[in-house]
Short mmCIF file of C-alpha atoms in Angstrom, two decimals:
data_model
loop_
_atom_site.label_atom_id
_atom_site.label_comp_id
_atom_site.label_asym_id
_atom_site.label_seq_id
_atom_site.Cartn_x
_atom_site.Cartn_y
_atom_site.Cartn_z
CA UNK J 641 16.89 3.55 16.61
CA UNK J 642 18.75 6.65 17.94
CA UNK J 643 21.10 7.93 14.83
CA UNK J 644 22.90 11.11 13.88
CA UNK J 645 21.61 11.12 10.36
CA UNK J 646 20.05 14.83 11.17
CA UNK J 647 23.33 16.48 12.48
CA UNK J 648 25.47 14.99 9.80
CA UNK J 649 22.89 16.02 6.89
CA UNK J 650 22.94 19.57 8.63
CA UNK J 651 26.84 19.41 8.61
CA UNK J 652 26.44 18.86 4.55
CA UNK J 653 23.81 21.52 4.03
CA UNK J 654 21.42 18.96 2.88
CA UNK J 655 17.65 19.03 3.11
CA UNK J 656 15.66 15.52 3.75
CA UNK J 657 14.87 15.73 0.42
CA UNK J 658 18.52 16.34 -0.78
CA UNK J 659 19.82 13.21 1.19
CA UNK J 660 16.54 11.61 0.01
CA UNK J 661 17.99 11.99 -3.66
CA UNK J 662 21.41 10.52 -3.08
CA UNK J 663 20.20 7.61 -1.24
CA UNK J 664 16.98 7.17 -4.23
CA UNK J 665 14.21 6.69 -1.80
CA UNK J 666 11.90 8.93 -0.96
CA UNK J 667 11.61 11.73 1.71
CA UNK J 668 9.49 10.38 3.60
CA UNK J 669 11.71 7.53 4.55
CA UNK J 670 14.71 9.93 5.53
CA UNK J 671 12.20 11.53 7.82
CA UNK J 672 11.28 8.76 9.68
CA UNK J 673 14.56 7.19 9.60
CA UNK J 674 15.72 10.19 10.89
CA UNK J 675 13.02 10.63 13.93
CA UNK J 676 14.31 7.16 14.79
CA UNK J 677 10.86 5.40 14.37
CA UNK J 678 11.74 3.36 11.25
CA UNK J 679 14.93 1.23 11.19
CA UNK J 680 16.42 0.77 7.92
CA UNK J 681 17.38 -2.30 5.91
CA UNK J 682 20.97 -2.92 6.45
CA UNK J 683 21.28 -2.66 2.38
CA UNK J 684 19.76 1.09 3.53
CA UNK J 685 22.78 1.55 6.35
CA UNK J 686 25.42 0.40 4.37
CA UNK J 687 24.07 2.95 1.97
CA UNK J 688 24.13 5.76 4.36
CA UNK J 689 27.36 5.01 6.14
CA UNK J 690 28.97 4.71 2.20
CA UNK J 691 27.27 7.72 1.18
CA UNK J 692 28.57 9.76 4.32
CA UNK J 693 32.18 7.46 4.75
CA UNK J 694 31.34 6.36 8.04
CA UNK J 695 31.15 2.78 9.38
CA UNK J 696 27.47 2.20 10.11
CA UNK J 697 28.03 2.10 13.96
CA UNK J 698 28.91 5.76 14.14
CA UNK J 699 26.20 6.55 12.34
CA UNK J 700 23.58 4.27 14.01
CA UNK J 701 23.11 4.03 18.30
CA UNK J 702 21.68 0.19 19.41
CA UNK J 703 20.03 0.35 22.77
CA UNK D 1264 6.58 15.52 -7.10
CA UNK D 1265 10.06 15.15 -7.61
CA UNK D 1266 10.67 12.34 -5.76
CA UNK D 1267 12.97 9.27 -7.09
CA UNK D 1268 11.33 6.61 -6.26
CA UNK D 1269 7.58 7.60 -7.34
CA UNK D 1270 7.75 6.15 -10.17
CA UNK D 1271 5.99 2.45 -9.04
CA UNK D 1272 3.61 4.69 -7.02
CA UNK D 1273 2.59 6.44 -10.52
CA UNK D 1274 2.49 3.00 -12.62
CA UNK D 1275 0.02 1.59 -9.93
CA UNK D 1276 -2.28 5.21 -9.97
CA UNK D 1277 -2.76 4.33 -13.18
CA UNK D 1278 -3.03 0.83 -13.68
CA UNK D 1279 -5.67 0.50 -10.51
CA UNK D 1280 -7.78 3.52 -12.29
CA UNK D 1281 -7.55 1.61 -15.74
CA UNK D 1282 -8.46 -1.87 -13.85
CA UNK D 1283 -11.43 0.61 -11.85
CA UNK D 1284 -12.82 1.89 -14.91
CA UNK D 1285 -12.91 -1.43 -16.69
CA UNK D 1286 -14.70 -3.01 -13.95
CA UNK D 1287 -17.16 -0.02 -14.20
CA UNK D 1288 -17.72 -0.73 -17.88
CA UNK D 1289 -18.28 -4.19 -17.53
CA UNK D 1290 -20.44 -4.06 -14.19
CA UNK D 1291 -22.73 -2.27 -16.07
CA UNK D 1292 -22.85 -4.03 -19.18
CA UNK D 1293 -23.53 -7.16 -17.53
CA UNK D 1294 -26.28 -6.01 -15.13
CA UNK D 1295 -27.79 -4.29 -18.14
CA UNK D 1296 -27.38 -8.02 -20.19
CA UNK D 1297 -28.59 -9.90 -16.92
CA UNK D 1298 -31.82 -7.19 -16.79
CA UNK D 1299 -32.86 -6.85 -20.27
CA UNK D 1300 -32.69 -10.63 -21.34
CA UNK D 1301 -30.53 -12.84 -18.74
CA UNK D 1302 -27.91 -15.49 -20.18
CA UNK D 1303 -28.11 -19.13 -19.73
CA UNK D 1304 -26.25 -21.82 -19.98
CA UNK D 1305 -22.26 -21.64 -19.51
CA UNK D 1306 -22.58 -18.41 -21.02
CA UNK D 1307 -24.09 -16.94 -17.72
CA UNK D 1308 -21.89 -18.30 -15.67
CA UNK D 1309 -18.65 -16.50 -17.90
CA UNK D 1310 -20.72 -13.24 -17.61
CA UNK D 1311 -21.49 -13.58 -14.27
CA UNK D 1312 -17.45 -14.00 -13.23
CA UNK D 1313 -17.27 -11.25 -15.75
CA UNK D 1314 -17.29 -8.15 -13.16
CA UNK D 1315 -15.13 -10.06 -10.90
CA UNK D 1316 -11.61 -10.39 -13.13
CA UNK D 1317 -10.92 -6.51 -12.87
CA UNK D 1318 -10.91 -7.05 -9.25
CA UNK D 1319 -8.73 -9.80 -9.45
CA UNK D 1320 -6.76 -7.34 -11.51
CA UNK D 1321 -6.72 -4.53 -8.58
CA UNK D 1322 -5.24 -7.48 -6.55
CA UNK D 1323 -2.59 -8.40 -8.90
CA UNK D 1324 -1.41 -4.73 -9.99
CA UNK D 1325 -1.21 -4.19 -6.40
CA UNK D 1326 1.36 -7.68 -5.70
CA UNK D 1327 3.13 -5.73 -8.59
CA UNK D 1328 3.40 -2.59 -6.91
CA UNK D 1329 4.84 -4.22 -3.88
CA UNK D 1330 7.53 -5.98 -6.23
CA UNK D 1331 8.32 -2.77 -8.11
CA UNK D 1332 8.38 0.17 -5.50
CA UNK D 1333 11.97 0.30 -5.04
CA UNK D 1334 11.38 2.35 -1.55
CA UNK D 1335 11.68 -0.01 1.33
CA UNK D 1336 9.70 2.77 4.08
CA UNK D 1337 6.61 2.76 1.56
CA UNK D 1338 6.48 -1.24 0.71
CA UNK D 1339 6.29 -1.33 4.87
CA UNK D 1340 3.79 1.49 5.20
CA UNK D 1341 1.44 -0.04 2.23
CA UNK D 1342 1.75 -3.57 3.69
CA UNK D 1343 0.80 -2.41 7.36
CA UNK D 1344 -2.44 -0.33 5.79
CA UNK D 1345 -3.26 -3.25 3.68
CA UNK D 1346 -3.18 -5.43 7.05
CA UNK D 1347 -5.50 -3.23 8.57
CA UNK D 1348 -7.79 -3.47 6.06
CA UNK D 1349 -7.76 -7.00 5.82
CA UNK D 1350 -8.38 -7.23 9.92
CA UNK D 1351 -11.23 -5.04 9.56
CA UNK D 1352 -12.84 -7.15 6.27
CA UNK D 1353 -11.60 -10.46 7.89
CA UNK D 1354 -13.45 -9.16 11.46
CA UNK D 1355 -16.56 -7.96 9.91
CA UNK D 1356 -16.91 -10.98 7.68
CA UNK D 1357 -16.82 -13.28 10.37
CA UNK D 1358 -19.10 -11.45 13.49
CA UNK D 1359 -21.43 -10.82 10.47
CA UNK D 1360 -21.35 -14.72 9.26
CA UNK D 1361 -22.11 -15.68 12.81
CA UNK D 1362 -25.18 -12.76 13.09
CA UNK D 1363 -26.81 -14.96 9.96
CA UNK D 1364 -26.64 -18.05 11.23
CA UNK D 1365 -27.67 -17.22 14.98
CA UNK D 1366 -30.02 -13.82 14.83
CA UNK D 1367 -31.63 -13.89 11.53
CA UNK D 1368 -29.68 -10.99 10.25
CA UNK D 1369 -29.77 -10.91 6.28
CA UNK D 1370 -27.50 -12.34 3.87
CA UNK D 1371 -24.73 -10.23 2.58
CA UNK D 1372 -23.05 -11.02 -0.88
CA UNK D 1373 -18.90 -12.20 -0.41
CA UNK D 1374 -18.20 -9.50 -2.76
CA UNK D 1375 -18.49 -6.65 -0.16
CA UNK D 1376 -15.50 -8.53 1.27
CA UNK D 1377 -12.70 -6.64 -1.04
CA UNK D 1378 -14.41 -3.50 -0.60
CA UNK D 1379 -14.32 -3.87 2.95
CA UNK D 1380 -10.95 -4.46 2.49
CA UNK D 1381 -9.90 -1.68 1.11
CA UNK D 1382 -12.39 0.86 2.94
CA UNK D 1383 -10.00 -0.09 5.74
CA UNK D 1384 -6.88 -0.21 3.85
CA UNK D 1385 -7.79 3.73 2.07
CA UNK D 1386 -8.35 4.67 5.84
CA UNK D 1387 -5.70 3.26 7.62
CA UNK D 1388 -2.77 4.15 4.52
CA UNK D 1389 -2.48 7.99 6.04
CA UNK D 1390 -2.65 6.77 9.60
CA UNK D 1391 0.09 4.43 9.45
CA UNK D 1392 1.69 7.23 7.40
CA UNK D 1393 1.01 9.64 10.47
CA UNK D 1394 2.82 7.68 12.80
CA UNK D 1395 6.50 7.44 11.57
CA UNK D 1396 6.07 11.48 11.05
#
């Protein structure tokens, strides 16, 4: 799923492993989140729209 | 590695080395027992399941990795490598079953089944990995 998770992290100044941290999973998984080739959980989204105060749909492109 | 949610990934390092080594120890005890003067009775049937419960273990430790790894992208990528290895012991299992009943081909014990299993599952775990890179 096509996100902005990479321009928004780059906005904070935070590394994958920094945003790893504040969401407590691990790298790995904000890599391939990020890359679009894993979908997260929607416990994950709300967690990432929460984290950056965003509602998940402006965060996260369907189709 | 600094990573938050290692932690379950360290717990089952451990606990499938500890279940590894025990099966080690008591593989060899028993064959040594089974060569030097073989059990009878019930009591070779208990010693001959004996090398088969730290398996069992491996299996369990690893259900309780799944429950405890509290990173979503890593339960997926373990499950999908531990399919893999079960299509490749399931597969093998089954062409080789029907090479000893048709073609004479010899008899191979069930317990290769598990390592099989996880020949395929060790091989496939950085592949899937590789593919959501």
């Amino acid at each position: 799923m096509k996100n902005r998770l990479k321009v928004l992290r780059a906005e904070r100044d935070w590394s994958q492993a920094d945003l790893a941290l504040r969401l407590d999973v691990s790298r790995q998984s904000v890599n391939a989140i990020e890359t679009g080739k894993y979908d997260p959980s929607l416990p994950l989204a709300f967690k990432i729209a929460r984290l950056f105060g965003m509602p998940i749909e402006a965060i996260f492109e369907d189709g | 590695m600094s990573d938050i949610a290692s932690g379950a990934r360290r717990r089952y390092k451990t606990r499938i080395a500890l279940a590894g080594g025990l099966y080690i120890v008591v593989l060899v005890a028993v064959l040594w027992l089974f060569n030097t003067s073989p059990p009878t009775g019930p009591v070779r049937y208990v010693l001959a399941v004996a090398p088969a419960l730290p398996i069992l273990g491996i299996f369990f430790v690893t259900a309780q990795y799944l429950m405890e790894e509290a990173d979503e992208f890593r339960r997926m990528t373990m499950v999908q490598a531990m399919l893999w290895g079960l299509g490749l012991a399931l597969s093998f299992s089954t062409v080789w079953g029907f090479l000893e009943a048709f073609a004479g081909a010899p008899l191979i014990h069930l317990y290769w089944v598990f390592p099989i299993y996880s020949f395929g599952a060790g091989v496939a775990q950085p592949l899937v990995g590789r593919r959501y890179r």
